[in-house]
Amino acid sequence: MDYTTLGRTGLRVSVAGLGCGGFSQLGLGTGGSEADAIAIIRGALDLGVNLFDTAASYGTEPVLGKALQGIRRDAVVICTKAPFGVSNPSAPPERAVESLERSLKELGTDYIDVYQLHGIGPTAYDHAREVIAPALLREKEKGKFRHLGITETAPGDPEHQMMQRAAPDPAWEVAMVAFHMLHQNARTAVFPLTRQYGVGTLLMFAVRNIFSQPGRLQATLRQLAADGLVPRSLADDPDPLGFLVHGDGGASGASSVIDAAYRFVRHEPGVDVVLFGTGNPAHLHSNIASLLKPPLPEADRRKLAELFGHLVGVGLDAPHLTPRRPRG
Ligand SMILES: NC(=O)c1ccc[n+]([C@@H]2O[C@H](COP(=O)([O-])OP(=O)(O)OC[C@H]3O[C@@H](n4cnc5c(N)ncnc54)[C@H](OP(=O)(O)O)[C@@H]3O)[C@@H](O)[C@H]2O)c1
């Protein structure tokens, strides 16, 4: 595993972080058992992952707490989130504090490393900053958590408006940002700011549905071509990102589109940790292997920027699956 420093938190974190939400929710969202989910978490630990991201709304805090029992507390970085609703303009700050207490119990720990406000859209930001954050920062003083973070709502804020306000604000030490091969605008809209202000970044949406569900990428490109946003040739190509797959899949080209997707985000300047979500042990291994490979070849990165660098908000859709619990 490779390790890096999570912005001005100073935390040493693995460059690969296990997302306990998303479509898979460690497999609990797609029919897996608690034992399977614990095996995924333990497998990630064995491969050197030390950062785990969950949320009150994922329903995976208890299983994460169980899987981490017996692990030295300072050997892992636990990130969790307040429920979506706490930052609605009418939400009282006590709700965030109550949820923090509940998360501590569910996780079986006496402190959280990074406590985040979840999916904050531009219109919720003022309340989040002026009402919710001060209440939480008082809990931080009591030692309930170490660093305050904020996550954006990718489908609701594809231009990253909220994050542009949050990044310079000293309250937030960690930011969770959406970025992938067909949604690259964080490169100019967010990362220069997070780098300037020393905000640690957790990357979400590297693969999501668009690269993991068969046919999704092709259908998306057909629509984009019909709208005149990408060349027609991509719409007619059954393997439109096949140009990324070449060589031996190691130092040169990618071994698959998903390998390319994780390597693409991993080496973007300004990205600290790439979160990936899975309930599949083989994906756990291959995703970490991808994240530890070198950057995609320069020519391929240039082509991705030329073809897709202007797109905004592509591939941020909700899953076709119906997981058992709310997700994010
Ligand atoms: N606003 C927010 O706060 C917010 C929003 C979204 C996500 N997040 C966080 O970010 C994390 C990462 O997001 P995500 O879970 O959507 O992760 P992701 O890595 O972008 O996508 C995961 C999806 O891709 C599939 N997948 C993963 N590896 C694969 C592989 N090698 N081959 C084929 N399919 C593969 C997974 O299914 P399998 O189970 O089959 O592998 C799952 O459906 C979440 O878990 C959550 O912690 C936060």
Coordinates of C-alpha atoms in Angstrom, one line a residue, residues 13 38 41 77 87 105 127 135 137 141 163 167 206 231 289 294:
V13 CA -3.8 7.5 5.3
I38 CA -16.6 -8.3 7.7
I41 CA -13.2 -5.0 5.7
V77 CA -8.9 6.2 10.3
S87 CA -28.2 20.3 7.3
K105 CA -22.1 3.8 19.8
H127 CA -27.1 26.5 7.6
A135 CA -22.5 22.8 17.4
L137 CA -17.1 21.9 16.7
E141 CA -13.5 20.2 21.7
M163 CA -17.2 23.1 -2.4
A167 CA -12.6 24.9 0.7
A206 CA -14.4 6.8 -9.6
P231 CA -17.8 12.7 -31.4
A289 CA -3.8 -3.3 -7.5
P294 CA 1.5 4.1 -12.3

